[in-house]
PDB file of C-alpha atoms and ligand atoms in Angstrom:
ATOM      1  CA  UNK A   2      67.733 -40.926 124.984  1.00  0.00           C
ATOM      2  CA  UNK A   3      68.947 -41.764 121.453  1.00  0.00           C
ATOM      3  CA  UNK A   4      69.845 -39.699 118.395  1.00  0.00           C
ATOM      4  CA  UNK A   5      68.772 -40.635 114.864  1.00  0.00           C
ATOM      5  CA  UNK A   6      71.300 -39.274 112.395  1.00  0.00           C
ATOM      6  CA  UNK A   7      72.692 -41.994 110.119  1.00  0.00           C
ATOM      7  CA  UNK A   8      71.453 -45.559 109.636  1.00  0.00           C
ATOM      8  CA  UNK A   9      75.015 -46.844 109.558  1.00  0.00           C
ATOM      9  CA  UNK A  10      75.481 -45.821 113.215  1.00  0.00           C
ATOM     10  CA  UNK A  11      72.283 -47.446 114.523  1.00  0.00           C
ATOM     11  CA  UNK A  12      72.278 -51.145 115.489  1.00  0.00           C
ATOM     12  CA  UNK A  13      70.325 -53.364 113.073  1.00  0.00           C
ATOM     13  CA  UNK A  14      68.195 -54.672 115.950  1.00  0.00           C
ATOM     14  CA  UNK A  15      67.100 -51.175 116.882  1.00  0.00           C
ATOM     15  CA  UNK A  16      66.135 -50.440 113.267  1.00  0.00           C
ATOM     16  CA  UNK A  17      64.122 -53.653 113.124  1.00  0.00           C
ATOM     17  CA  UNK A  18      62.389 -52.812 116.422  1.00  0.00           C
ATOM     18  CA  UNK A  19      61.384 -49.414 115.031  1.00  0.00           C
ATOM     19  CA  UNK A  20      59.775 -51.126 112.014  1.00  0.00           C
ATOM     20  CA  UNK A  21      57.951 -53.672 114.189  1.00  0.00           C
ATOM     21  CA  UNK A  22      56.529 -50.881 116.341  1.00  0.00           C
ATOM     22  CA  UNK A  23      55.511 -48.858 113.262  1.00  0.00           C
ATOM     23  CA  UNK A  24      53.601 -51.812 111.829  1.00  0.00           C
ATOM     24  CA  UNK A  25      51.662 -52.340 115.077  1.00  0.00           C
ATOM     25  CA  UNK A  26      50.878 -48.642 115.406  1.00  0.00           C
ATOM     26  CA  UNK A  27      49.762 -48.284 111.797  1.00  0.00           C
ATOM     27  CA  UNK A  28      47.331 -51.198 112.183  1.00  0.00           C
ATOM     28  CA  UNK A  29      46.064 -49.959 115.559  1.00  0.00           C
ATOM     29  CA  UNK A  30      45.029 -46.536 114.235  1.00  0.00           C
ATOM     30  CA  UNK A  31      43.346 -47.626 111.001  1.00  0.00           C
ATOM     31  CA  UNK A  32      40.041 -46.010 111.952  1.00  0.00           C
ATOM     32  CA  UNK A  33      41.500 -42.841 113.448  1.00  0.00           C
ATOM     33  CA  UNK A  34      41.625 -39.488 111.703  1.00  0.00           C
ATOM     34  CA  UNK A  35      44.900 -37.639 111.064  1.00  0.00           C
ATOM     35  CA  UNK A  36      44.947 -35.654 114.279  1.00  0.00           C
ATOM     36  CA  UNK A  37      43.457 -38.251 116.607  1.00  0.00           C
ATOM     37  CA  UNK A  38      45.931 -39.448 119.210  1.00  0.00           C
ATOM     38  CA  UNK A  39      47.242 -43.007 119.616  1.00  0.00           C
ATOM     39  CA  UNK A  40      46.003 -44.923 122.641  1.00  0.00           C
ATOM     40  CA  UNK A  41      48.029 -44.009 125.708  1.00  0.00           C
ATOM     41  CA  UNK A  42      49.394 -40.781 124.123  1.00  0.00           C
ATOM     42  CA  UNK A  43      53.004 -41.904 124.685  1.00  0.00           C
ATOM     43  CA  UNK A  44      54.555 -38.509 123.959  1.00  0.00           C
ATOM     44  CA  UNK A  45      51.978 -36.406 125.788  1.00  0.00           C
ATOM     45  CA  UNK A  46      53.486 -33.100 126.842  1.00  0.00           C
ATOM     46  CA  UNK A  47      56.520 -33.411 124.554  1.00  0.00           C
ATOM     47  CA  UNK A  48      57.589 -30.711 122.108  1.00  0.00           C
ATOM     48  CA  UNK A  49      59.423 -31.523 118.889  1.00  0.00           C
ATOM     49  CA  UNK A  50      61.255 -28.489 117.512  1.00  0.00           C
ATOM     50  CA  UNK A  51      61.844 -28.673 113.755  1.00  0.00           C
ATOM     51  CA  UNK A  52      64.086 -26.574 111.567  1.00  0.00           C
ATOM     52  CA  UNK A  53      64.482 -26.757 107.788  1.00  0.00           C
ATOM     53  CA  UNK A  54      67.479 -25.073 106.183  1.00  0.00           C
ATOM     54  CA  UNK A  55      66.333 -26.536 102.854  1.00  0.00           C
ATOM     55  CA  UNK A  56      62.894 -26.965 101.271  1.00  0.00           C
ATOM     56  CA  UNK A  57      60.574 -29.697 102.495  1.00  0.00           C
ATOM     57  CA  UNK A  58      56.978 -30.777 102.073  1.00  0.00           C
ATOM     58  CA  UNK A  59      56.765 -34.434 103.133  1.00  0.00           C
ATOM     59  CA  UNK A  60      59.247 -34.414 106.012  1.00  0.00           C
ATOM     60  CA  UNK A  61      57.631 -31.312 107.491  1.00  0.00           C
ATOM     61  CA  UNK A  62      54.094 -32.700 107.288  1.00  0.00           C
ATOM     62  CA  UNK A  63      54.957 -36.227 108.363  1.00  0.00           C
ATOM     63  CA  UNK A  64      56.847 -35.124 111.487  1.00  0.00           C
ATOM     64  CA  UNK A  65      53.981 -32.773 112.331  1.00  0.00           C
ATOM     65  CA  UNK A  66      51.461 -35.600 112.199  1.00  0.00           C
ATOM     66  CA  UNK A  67      53.840 -38.052 113.847  1.00  0.00           C
ATOM     67  CA  UNK A  68      54.352 -36.066 117.052  1.00  0.00           C
ATOM     68  CA  UNK A  69      50.670 -35.000 117.156  1.00  0.00           C
ATOM     69  CA  UNK A  70      49.487 -38.607 116.870  1.00  0.00           C
ATOM     70  CA  UNK A  71      51.735 -39.515 119.794  1.00  0.00           C
ATOM     71  CA  UNK A  72      50.107 -36.824 121.910  1.00  0.00           C
ATOM     72  CA  UNK A  73      52.853 -34.212 121.672  1.00  0.00           C
ATOM     73  CA  UNK A  74      53.238 -31.058 119.645  1.00  0.00           C
ATOM     74  CA  UNK A  75      55.653 -29.397 117.268  1.00  0.00           C
ATOM     75  CA  UNK A  76      57.066 -25.979 116.540  1.00  0.00           C
ATOM     76  CA  UNK A  77      58.855 -25.178 113.294  1.00  0.00           C
ATOM     77  CA  UNK A  78      61.626 -22.589 113.454  1.00  0.00           C
ATOM     78  CA  UNK A  79      62.596 -20.530 110.438  1.00  0.00           C
ATOM     79  CA  UNK A  80      66.394 -20.533 110.217  1.00  0.00           C
ATOM     80  CA  UNK A  81      66.464 -16.985 108.821  1.00  0.00           C
ATOM     81  CA  UNK A  82      64.752 -15.736 111.980  1.00  0.00           C
ATOM     82  CA  UNK A  83      67.370 -17.193 114.326  1.00  0.00           C
ATOM     83  CA  UNK A  84      70.485 -15.357 115.498  1.00  0.00           C
ATOM     84  CA  UNK A  85      72.429 -18.516 114.592  1.00  0.00           C
ATOM     85  CA  UNK A  86      71.949 -18.046 110.838  1.00  0.00           C
ATOM     86  CA  UNK A  87      73.380 -14.513 110.980  1.00  0.00           C
ATOM     87  CA  UNK A  88      76.396 -15.469 113.041  1.00  0.00           C
ATOM     88  CA  UNK A  89      74.829 -13.743 116.060  1.00  0.00           C
ATOM     89  CA  UNK A  90      74.709 -16.851 118.273  1.00  0.00           C
ATOM     90  CA  UNK A  91      76.719 -20.056 118.549  1.00  0.00           C
ATOM     91  CA  UNK A  92      75.453 -23.586 117.966  1.00  0.00           C
ATOM     92  CA  UNK A  93      76.383 -24.313 121.590  1.00  0.00           C
ATOM     93  CA  UNK A  94      74.095 -21.619 123.025  1.00  0.00           C
ATOM     94  CA  UNK A  95      71.326 -22.322 120.507  1.00  0.00           C
ATOM     95  CA  UNK A  96      71.461 -26.001 121.462  1.00  0.00           C
ATOM     96  CA  UNK A  97      71.251 -25.159 125.160  1.00  0.00           C
ATOM     97  CA  UNK A  98      68.087 -23.141 124.590  1.00  0.00           C
ATOM     98  CA  UNK A  99      66.543 -25.820 122.350  1.00  0.00           C
ATOM     99  CA  UNK A 100      67.268 -28.406 125.057  1.00  0.00           C
ATOM    100  CA  UNK A 101      65.623 -26.282 127.769  1.00  0.00           C
ATOM    101  CA  UNK A 102      62.510 -25.411 125.779  1.00  0.00           C
ATOM    102  CA  UNK A 103      61.954 -28.561 123.722  1.00  0.00           C
ATOM    103  CA  UNK A 104      62.183 -32.328 124.029  1.00  0.00           C
ATOM    104  CA  UNK A 105      63.595 -33.295 120.605  1.00  0.00           C
ATOM    105  CA  UNK A 106      65.093 -31.449 117.642  1.00  0.00           C
ATOM    106  CA  UNK A 107      64.653 -32.363 113.978  1.00  0.00           C
ATOM    107  CA  UNK A 108      67.057 -30.652 111.606  1.00  0.00           C
ATOM    108  CA  UNK A 109      67.236 -30.603 107.799  1.00  0.00           C
ATOM    109  CA  UNK A 110      70.548 -29.079 106.873  1.00  0.00           C
ATOM    110  CA  UNK A 111      73.209 -28.660 104.232  1.00  0.00           C
ATOM    111  CA  UNK A 112      75.940 -29.498 106.722  1.00  0.00           C
ATOM    112  CA  UNK A 113      76.645 -32.906 108.237  1.00  0.00           C
ATOM    113  CA  UNK A 114      79.042 -31.175 110.575  1.00  0.00           C
ATOM    114  CA  UNK A 115      76.254 -28.980 111.918  1.00  0.00           C
ATOM    115  CA  UNK A 116      74.277 -32.082 112.895  1.00  0.00           C
ATOM    116  CA  UNK A 117      77.296 -33.404 114.761  1.00  0.00           C
ATOM    117  CA  UNK A 118      77.866 -30.089 116.501  1.00  0.00           C
ATOM    118  CA  UNK A 119      74.256 -29.837 117.599  1.00  0.00           C
ATOM    119  CA  UNK A 120      74.485 -33.426 118.851  1.00  0.00           C
ATOM    120  CA  UNK A 121      77.493 -32.459 120.955  1.00  0.00           C
ATOM    121  CA  UNK A 122      75.693 -29.624 122.730  1.00  0.00           C
ATOM    122  CA  UNK A 123      72.080 -30.835 122.887  1.00  0.00           C
ATOM    123  CA  UNK A 124      70.774 -32.740 125.875  1.00  0.00           C
ATOM    124  CA  UNK A 125      67.721 -33.827 123.861  1.00  0.00           C
ATOM    125  CA  UNK A 126      67.628 -36.205 120.852  1.00  0.00           C
ATOM    126  CA  UNK A 127      68.480 -34.891 117.398  1.00  0.00           C
ATOM    127  CA  UNK A 128      66.922 -36.357 114.259  1.00  0.00           C
ATOM    128  CA  UNK A 129      68.434 -35.881 110.828  1.00  0.00           C
ATOM    129  CA  UNK A 130      65.668 -34.709 108.484  1.00  0.00           C
ATOM    130  CA  UNK A 131      68.049 -34.908 105.476  1.00  0.00           C
ATOM    131  CA  UNK A 132      71.671 -33.876 105.147  1.00  0.00           C
ATOM    132  CA  UNK A 133      74.146 -33.943 102.255  1.00  0.00           C
ATOM    133  CA  UNK A 134      75.276 -37.443 103.205  1.00  0.00           C
ATOM    134  CA  UNK A 135      72.094 -39.098 104.411  1.00  0.00           C
ATOM    135  CA  UNK A 136      68.304 -39.273 104.382  1.00  0.00           C
ATOM    136  CA  UNK A 137      67.873 -41.822 107.132  1.00  0.00           C
ATOM    137  CA  UNK A 138      64.212 -41.297 108.111  1.00  0.00           C
ATOM    138  CA  UNK A 139      63.199 -41.585 104.444  1.00  0.00           C
ATOM    139  CA  UNK A 140      65.016 -44.826 103.797  1.00  0.00           C
ATOM    140  CA  UNK A 141      63.955 -46.578 106.999  1.00  0.00           C
ATOM    141  CA  UNK A 142      60.396 -45.757 106.055  1.00  0.00           C
ATOM    142  CA  UNK A 143      61.055 -47.078 102.538  1.00  0.00           C
ATOM    143  CA  UNK A 144      62.162 -50.426 103.975  1.00  0.00           C
ATOM    144  CA  UNK A 145      58.818 -50.473 105.814  1.00  0.00           C
ATOM    145  CA  UNK A 146      56.924 -49.757 102.563  1.00  0.00           C
ATOM    146  CA  UNK A 147      58.771 -52.472 100.651  1.00  0.00           C
ATOM    147  CA  UNK A 148      58.020 -55.105 103.316  1.00  0.00           C
ATOM    148  CA  UNK A 149      54.415 -53.931 103.635  1.00  0.00           C
ATOM    149  CA  UNK A 150      53.778 -54.297  99.901  1.00  0.00           C
ATOM    150  CA  UNK A 151      55.867 -57.383  99.247  1.00  0.00           C
ATOM    151  CA  UNK A 152      54.833 -59.092 102.504  1.00  0.00           C
ATOM    152  CA  UNK A 153      58.355 -60.474 102.860  1.00  0.00           C
ATOM    153  CA  UNK A 154      61.478 -59.480 104.764  1.00  0.00           C
ATOM    154  CA  UNK A 155      63.512 -57.163 102.557  1.00  0.00           C
ATOM    155  CA  UNK A 156      66.487 -59.551 102.881  1.00  0.00           C
ATOM    156  CA  UNK A 157      64.631 -61.883 100.496  1.00  0.00           C
ATOM    157  CA  UNK A 158      64.194 -59.237  97.809  1.00  0.00           C
ATOM    158  CA  UNK A 159      66.285 -57.788  95.020  1.00  0.00           C
ATOM    159  CA  UNK A 160      66.387 -54.016  95.295  1.00  0.00           C
ATOM    160  CA  UNK A 161      67.617 -51.647  92.574  1.00  0.00           C
ATOM    161  CA  UNK A 162      68.561 -48.014  92.694  1.00  0.00           C
ATOM    162  CA  UNK A 163      68.737 -46.239  89.368  1.00  0.00           C
ATOM    163  CA  UNK A 164      69.977 -42.711  89.747  1.00  0.00           C
ATOM    164  CA  UNK A 165      72.546 -40.401  91.251  1.00  0.00           C
ATOM    165  CA  UNK A 166      74.883 -41.245  94.139  1.00  0.00           C
ATOM    166  CA  UNK A 167      73.259 -38.982  96.679  1.00  0.00           C
ATOM    167  CA  UNK A 168      72.066 -38.792 100.288  1.00  0.00           C
ATOM    168  CA  UNK A 169      69.141 -41.169  99.683  1.00  0.00           C
ATOM    169  CA  UNK A 170      71.386 -43.762  98.035  1.00  0.00           C
ATOM    170  CA  UNK A 171      73.906 -43.503 100.895  1.00  0.00           C
ATOM    171  CA  UNK A 172      71.152 -44.350 103.357  1.00  0.00           C
ATOM    172  CA  UNK A 173      69.903 -47.155 101.105  1.00  0.00           C
ATOM    173  CA  UNK A 174      73.426 -48.599 101.079  1.00  0.00           C
ATOM    174  CA  UNK A 175      73.484 -48.470 104.886  1.00  0.00           C
ATOM    175  CA  UNK A 176      70.031 -50.108 104.955  1.00  0.00           C
ATOM    176  CA  UNK A 177      71.253 -52.866 102.630  1.00  0.00           C
ATOM    177  CA  UNK A 178      74.040 -53.589 105.099  1.00  0.00           C
ATOM    178  CA  UNK A 179      71.831 -53.403 108.207  1.00  0.00           C
ATOM    179  CA  UNK A 180      68.957 -55.462 106.757  1.00  0.00           C
ATOM    180  CA  UNK A 181      71.143 -57.623 104.521  1.00  0.00           C
ATOM    181  CA  UNK A 182      69.419 -57.166 101.168  1.00  0.00           C
ATOM    182  CA  UNK A 183      70.805 -57.244  97.640  1.00  0.00           C
ATOM    183  CA  UNK A 184      71.226 -53.794  96.158  1.00  0.00           C
ATOM    184  CA  UNK A 185      71.990 -53.180  92.492  1.00  0.00           C
ATOM    185  CA  UNK A 186      73.002 -49.623  91.751  1.00  0.00           C
ATOM    186  CA  UNK A 187      72.647 -48.296  88.218  1.00  0.00           C
ATOM    187  CA  UNK A 188      74.552 -45.081  87.760  1.00  0.00           C
ATOM    188  CA  UNK A 189      76.962 -43.627  85.165  1.00  0.00           C
ATOM    189  CA  UNK A 190      80.575 -44.328  86.155  1.00  0.00           C
ATOM    190  CA  UNK A 191      81.358 -40.641  86.621  1.00  0.00           C
ATOM    191  CA  UNK A 192      78.709 -40.467  89.357  1.00  0.00           C
ATOM    192  CA  UNK A 193      79.513 -43.628  91.331  1.00  0.00           C
ATOM    193  CA  UNK A 194      79.583 -43.261  95.145  1.00  0.00           C
ATOM    194  CA  UNK A 195      82.682 -41.579  96.560  1.00  0.00           C
ATOM    195  CA  UNK A 196      85.629 -43.520  97.941  1.00  0.00           C
ATOM    196  CA  UNK A 197      84.467 -43.409 101.587  1.00  0.00           C
ATOM    197  CA  UNK A 198      81.169 -45.010 100.641  1.00  0.00           C
ATOM    198  CA  UNK A 199      82.921 -47.538  98.419  1.00  0.00           C
ATOM    199  CA  UNK A 200      85.208 -48.585 101.238  1.00  0.00           C
ATOM    200  CA  UNK A 201      82.210 -48.793 103.644  1.00  0.00           C
ATOM    201  CA  UNK A 202      80.585 -51.164 101.125  1.00  0.00           C
ATOM    202  CA  UNK A 203      83.761 -53.180 100.665  1.00  0.00           C
ATOM    203  CA  UNK A 204      84.210 -53.641 104.411  1.00  0.00           C
ATOM    204  CA  UNK A 205      80.614 -54.571 105.176  1.00  0.00           C
ATOM    205  CA  UNK A 206      78.856 -56.161 102.226  1.00  0.00           C
ATOM    206  CA  UNK A 207      79.039 -58.611  99.377  1.00  0.00           C
ATOM    207  CA  UNK A 208      75.469 -57.866  98.315  1.00  0.00           C
ATOM    208  CA  UNK A 209      75.907 -54.420  96.792  1.00  0.00           C
ATOM    209  CA  UNK A 210      76.722 -54.169  93.078  1.00  0.00           C
ATOM    210  CA  UNK A 211      77.480 -51.189  90.837  1.00  0.00           C
ATOM    211  CA  UNK A 212      76.411 -51.194  87.185  1.00  0.00           C
ATOM    212  CA  UNK A 213      77.103 -48.739  84.396  1.00  0.00           C
ATOM    213  CA  UNK A 214      74.677 -50.709  82.249  1.00  0.00           C
ATOM    214  CA  UNK A 215      71.224 -49.653  83.386  1.00  0.00           C
ATOM    215  CA  UNK A 216      69.549 -52.863  82.163  1.00  0.00           C
ATOM    216  CA  UNK A 217      71.792 -54.968  84.367  1.00  0.00           C
ATOM    217  CA  UNK A 218      70.851 -52.832  87.338  1.00  0.00           C
ATOM    218  CA  UNK A 219      67.139 -53.407  86.706  1.00  0.00           C
ATOM    219  CA  UNK A 220      67.364 -57.105  85.859  1.00  0.00           C
ATOM    220  CA  UNK A 221      65.103 -59.279  88.017  1.00  0.00           C
ATOM    221  CA  UNK A 222      64.399 -56.470  90.491  1.00  0.00           C
ATOM    222  CA  UNK A 223      61.538 -56.646  93.003  1.00  0.00           C
ATOM    223  CA  UNK A 224      61.797 -52.912  93.658  1.00  0.00           C
ATOM    224  CA  UNK A 225      63.234 -50.062  91.598  1.00  0.00           C
ATOM    225  CA  UNK A 226      64.062 -46.864  93.435  1.00  0.00           C
ATOM    226  CA  UNK A 227      64.939 -43.554  91.865  1.00  0.00           C
ATOM    227  CA  UNK A 228      65.439 -39.921  92.857  1.00  0.00           C
ATOM    228  CA  UNK A 229      66.108 -36.596  91.161  1.00  0.00           C
ATOM    229  CA  UNK A 230      69.341 -36.391  89.187  1.00  0.00           C
ATOM    230  CA  UNK A 231      69.896 -32.941  90.655  1.00  0.00           C
ATOM    231  CA  UNK A 232      69.512 -32.837  94.431  1.00  0.00           C
ATOM    232  CA  UNK A 233      68.863 -29.635  96.377  1.00  0.00           C
ATOM    233  CA  UNK A 234      71.919 -27.375  96.327  1.00  0.00           C
ATOM    234  CA  UNK A 235      73.800 -29.752  93.987  1.00  0.00           C
ATOM    235  CA  UNK A 236      76.520 -27.457  92.663  1.00  0.00           C
ATOM    236  CA  UNK A 237      77.000 -28.902  89.192  1.00  0.00           C
ATOM    237  CA  UNK A 238      76.369 -28.001  85.594  1.00  0.00           C
ATOM    238  CA  UNK A 239      72.748 -29.172  85.610  1.00  0.00           C
ATOM    239  CA  UNK A 240      72.293 -29.542  81.857  1.00  0.00           C
ATOM    240  CA  UNK A 241      75.468 -31.592  81.556  1.00  0.00           C
ATOM    241  CA  UNK A 242      74.579 -33.861  84.462  1.00  0.00           C
ATOM    242  CA  UNK A 243      71.035 -34.483  83.257  1.00  0.00           C
ATOM    243  CA  UNK A 244      72.498 -35.341  79.874  1.00  0.00           C
ATOM    244  CA  UNK A 245      74.885 -37.873  81.438  1.00  0.00           C
ATOM    245  CA  UNK A 246      71.874 -39.625  83.011  1.00  0.00           C
ATOM    246  CA  UNK A 247      69.888 -39.825  79.744  1.00  0.00           C
ATOM    247  CA  UNK A 248      70.163 -43.610  79.519  1.00  0.00           C
ATOM    248  CA  UNK A 249      69.216 -43.988  83.194  1.00  0.00           C
ATOM    249  CA  UNK A 250      65.673 -42.752  82.814  1.00  0.00           C
ATOM    250  CA  UNK A 251      63.041 -45.123  84.210  1.00  0.00           C
ATOM    251  CA  UNK A 252      60.657 -46.000  81.402  1.00  0.00           C
ATOM    252  CA  UNK A 253      58.375 -48.901  80.544  1.00  0.00           C
ATOM    253  CA  UNK A 254      61.124 -50.659  78.607  1.00  0.00           C
ATOM    254  CA  UNK A 255      63.479 -50.551  81.579  1.00  0.00           C
ATOM    255  CA  UNK A 256      60.744 -51.785  83.934  1.00  0.00           C
ATOM    256  CA  UNK A 257      60.315 -54.801  81.635  1.00  0.00           C
ATOM    257  CA  UNK A 258      63.761 -56.071  82.688  1.00  0.00           C
ATOM    258  CA  UNK A 259      62.594 -56.239  86.300  1.00  0.00           C
ATOM    259  CA  UNK A 260      60.230 -58.855  87.780  1.00  0.00           C
ATOM    260  CA  UNK A 261      56.630 -58.642  86.547  1.00  0.00           C
ATOM    261  CA  UNK A 262      55.410 -57.514  89.959  1.00  0.00           C
ATOM    262  CA  UNK A 263      58.276 -55.069  90.498  1.00  0.00           C
ATOM    263  CA  UNK A 264      57.238 -51.861  92.247  1.00  0.00           C
ATOM    264  CA  UNK A 265      58.566 -48.371  91.615  1.00  0.00           C
ATOM    265  CA  UNK A 266      59.457 -46.120  94.557  1.00  0.00           C
ATOM    266  CA  UNK A 267      60.655 -42.514  94.674  1.00  0.00           C
ATOM    267  CA  UNK A 268      61.132 -40.334  97.755  1.00  0.00           C
ATOM    268  CA  UNK A 269      59.778 -37.274  95.855  1.00  0.00           C
ATOM    269  CA  UNK A 270      59.815 -34.584  94.670  1.00  0.00           C
ATOM    270  CA  UNK A 271      60.425 -36.002  91.185  1.00  0.00           C
ATOM    271  CA  UNK A 272      62.206 -34.553  88.190  1.00  0.00           C
ATOM    272  CA  UNK A 273      62.451 -36.002  84.715  1.00  0.00           C
ATOM    273  CA  UNK A 274      64.261 -39.210  85.755  1.00  0.00           C
ATOM    274  CA  UNK A 275      61.032 -41.213  85.500  1.00  0.00           C
ATOM    275  CA  UNK A 276      58.496 -41.309  82.667  1.00  0.00           C
ATOM    276  CA  UNK A 277      54.949 -40.287  83.528  1.00  0.00           C
ATOM    277  CA  UNK A 278      53.833 -43.689  82.227  1.00  0.00           C
ATOM    278  CA  UNK A 279      55.791 -45.476  84.966  1.00  0.00           C
ATOM    279  CA  UNK A 280      55.190 -42.876  87.652  1.00  0.00           C
ATOM    280  CA  UNK A 281      51.425 -43.087  87.289  1.00  0.00           C
ATOM    281  CA  UNK A 282      51.292 -46.841  86.646  1.00  0.00           C
ATOM    282  CA  UNK A 283      49.962 -49.483  89.035  1.00  0.00           C
ATOM    283  CA  UNK A 284      53.553 -50.499  89.770  1.00  0.00           C
ATOM    284  CA  UNK A 285      54.265 -47.102  91.269  1.00  0.00           C
ATOM    285  CA  UNK A 286      53.647 -46.967  95.020  1.00  0.00           C
ATOM    286  CA  UNK A 287      54.992 -43.500  95.680  1.00  0.00           C
ATOM    287  CA  UNK A 288      51.934 -42.104  97.503  1.00  0.00           C
ATOM    288  CA  UNK A 289      51.779 -45.037  99.911  1.00  0.00           C
ATOM    289  CA  UNK A 290      55.541 -44.608 100.367  1.00  0.00           C
ATOM    290  CA  UNK A 291      55.144 -40.929 101.275  1.00  0.00           C
ATOM    291  CA  UNK A 292      52.356 -41.557 103.790  1.00  0.00           C
ATOM    292  CA  UNK A 293      54.273 -44.304 105.552  1.00  0.00           C
ATOM    293  CA  UNK A 294      56.766 -41.716 106.710  1.00  0.00           C
ATOM    294  CA  UNK A 295      54.284 -40.672 109.391  1.00  0.00           C
ATOM    295  CA  UNK A 296      54.076 -44.175 110.806  1.00  0.00           C
ATOM    296  CA  UNK A 297      57.794 -44.902 110.791  1.00  0.00           C
ATOM    297  CA  UNK A 298      58.759 -41.485 112.140  1.00  0.00           C
ATOM    298  CA  UNK A 299      56.419 -42.015 115.095  1.00  0.00           C
ATOM    299  CA  UNK A 300      58.418 -45.093 116.011  1.00  0.00           C
ATOM    300  CA  UNK A 301      61.680 -43.220 115.377  1.00  0.00           C
ATOM    301  CA  UNK A 302      60.508 -40.552 117.843  1.00  0.00           C
ATOM    302  CA  UNK A 303      59.600 -43.211 120.404  1.00  0.00           C
ATOM    303  CA  UNK A 304      63.011 -44.829 119.905  1.00  0.00           C
ATOM    304  CA  UNK A 305      64.695 -41.480 120.541  1.00  0.00           C
ATOM    305  CA  UNK A 306      62.658 -40.990 123.717  1.00  0.00           C
ATOM    306  CA  UNK A 307      63.463 -44.538 124.885  1.00  0.00           C
ATOM    307  CA  UNK A 308      59.750 -45.397 124.693  1.00  0.00           C
ATOM    308  CA  UNK A 309      59.668 -48.056 122.019  1.00  0.00           C
ATOM    309  CA  UNK A 310      57.453 -50.930 123.172  1.00  0.00           C
TER     310      UNK A 310
HETATM  311  N1   CP B 415      61.082 -37.031 100.438  1.00  0.00           N
HETATM  312  C1   CP B 415      61.229 -35.922 101.167  1.00  0.00           C
HETATM  313  O1   CP B 415      62.027 -35.845 102.097  1.00  0.00           O
HETATM  314  O2   CP B 415      60.411 -34.902 100.780  1.00  0.00           O
HETATM  315  P1   CP B 415      60.523 -33.394 101.264  1.00  0.00           P
HETATM  316  O3   CP B 415      61.814 -32.856 100.718  1.00  0.00           O
HETATM  317  O4   CP B 415      59.323 -32.719 100.639  1.00  0.00           O
HETATM  318  O5   CP B 415      60.493 -33.354 102.747  1.00  0.00           O
HETATM  319  N1  NVA B 416      68.247 -36.303  97.005  1.00  0.00           N
HETATM  320  C1  NVA B 416      67.200 -35.341  97.192  1.00  0.00           C
HETATM  321  C2  NVA B 416      66.191 -35.845  98.163  1.00  0.00           C
HETATM  322  C3  NVA B 416      65.019 -34.930  98.393  1.00  0.00           C
HETATM  323  C4  NVA B 416      64.041 -35.449  99.381  1.00  0.00           C
HETATM  324  C5  NVA B 416      67.799 -34.035  97.693  1.00  0.00           C
HETATM  325  O1  NVA B 416      68.679 -34.059  98.570  1.00  0.00           O
HETATM  326  O2  NVA B 416      67.418 -32.986  97.195  1.00  0.00           O
END
């Protein structure tokens, strides 16, 4: 049994094996409909319990399809209906019940500590469905999308992130270290990653660069990533922050500094950080990116169950 919380804590080989499995599975089920089950139904009889303490569309749907396609099933708990959310039950006891009734637990939460506490008391795998510090399932799937479109290992590509220092960027930084790709981050100085992340970069990479000049961040890029300037529950003065990111908006002009065949990716939902012209252009691969989450999360589930081929 394995947990899937942060990319930085998972061996690079394991991450690569997940992607290899996802590629094989995606090809093998080309002609199957959404709810048809993969050959061999590897997770037959297994129940994935999901809980979202924050909004979600893609993660919810993609985990639903992922476990169904592996032959298992899922149940989504509403946090406001649990004793836990009202202080009426401990994480320890909740975890014990989840472990007895289910086979894996996927949690989207506003507390990294909560994930760790659940991990301590669960005897089933826990998967991080987004936390303040990480969005690991998203970014692993994004590596898959990049390699699928570019038909090259990501280590041979120049990746750019233009946007806030948030959970998605933290996971992209970890991915850059695990998969050894160049990452150029374009972000106003005031919003650069915090000192823990900076020291993680310093210790582990010479391929990650920070730019206050947005053009430099986009220069020669094979892929440009972005995300909302204001993340869920971001406790800031929103107008001020959006204003600080004015020059970091992804528009046609900025895309022209990247390679001609540069693609645009965004985990969604979007805000105003990207112009409609770019978002709906041929370079934008955001819908393919969103759908790939199903395929990669299936292999993440199999990894957690120790059933990766
Ligand atoms: N990208 C992503 O995680 O989307 P949701 O918040 O809709 O799940
Ligand atoms: N950074 C965004 C990602 C949403 C999928 C957030 O945390 O709100």
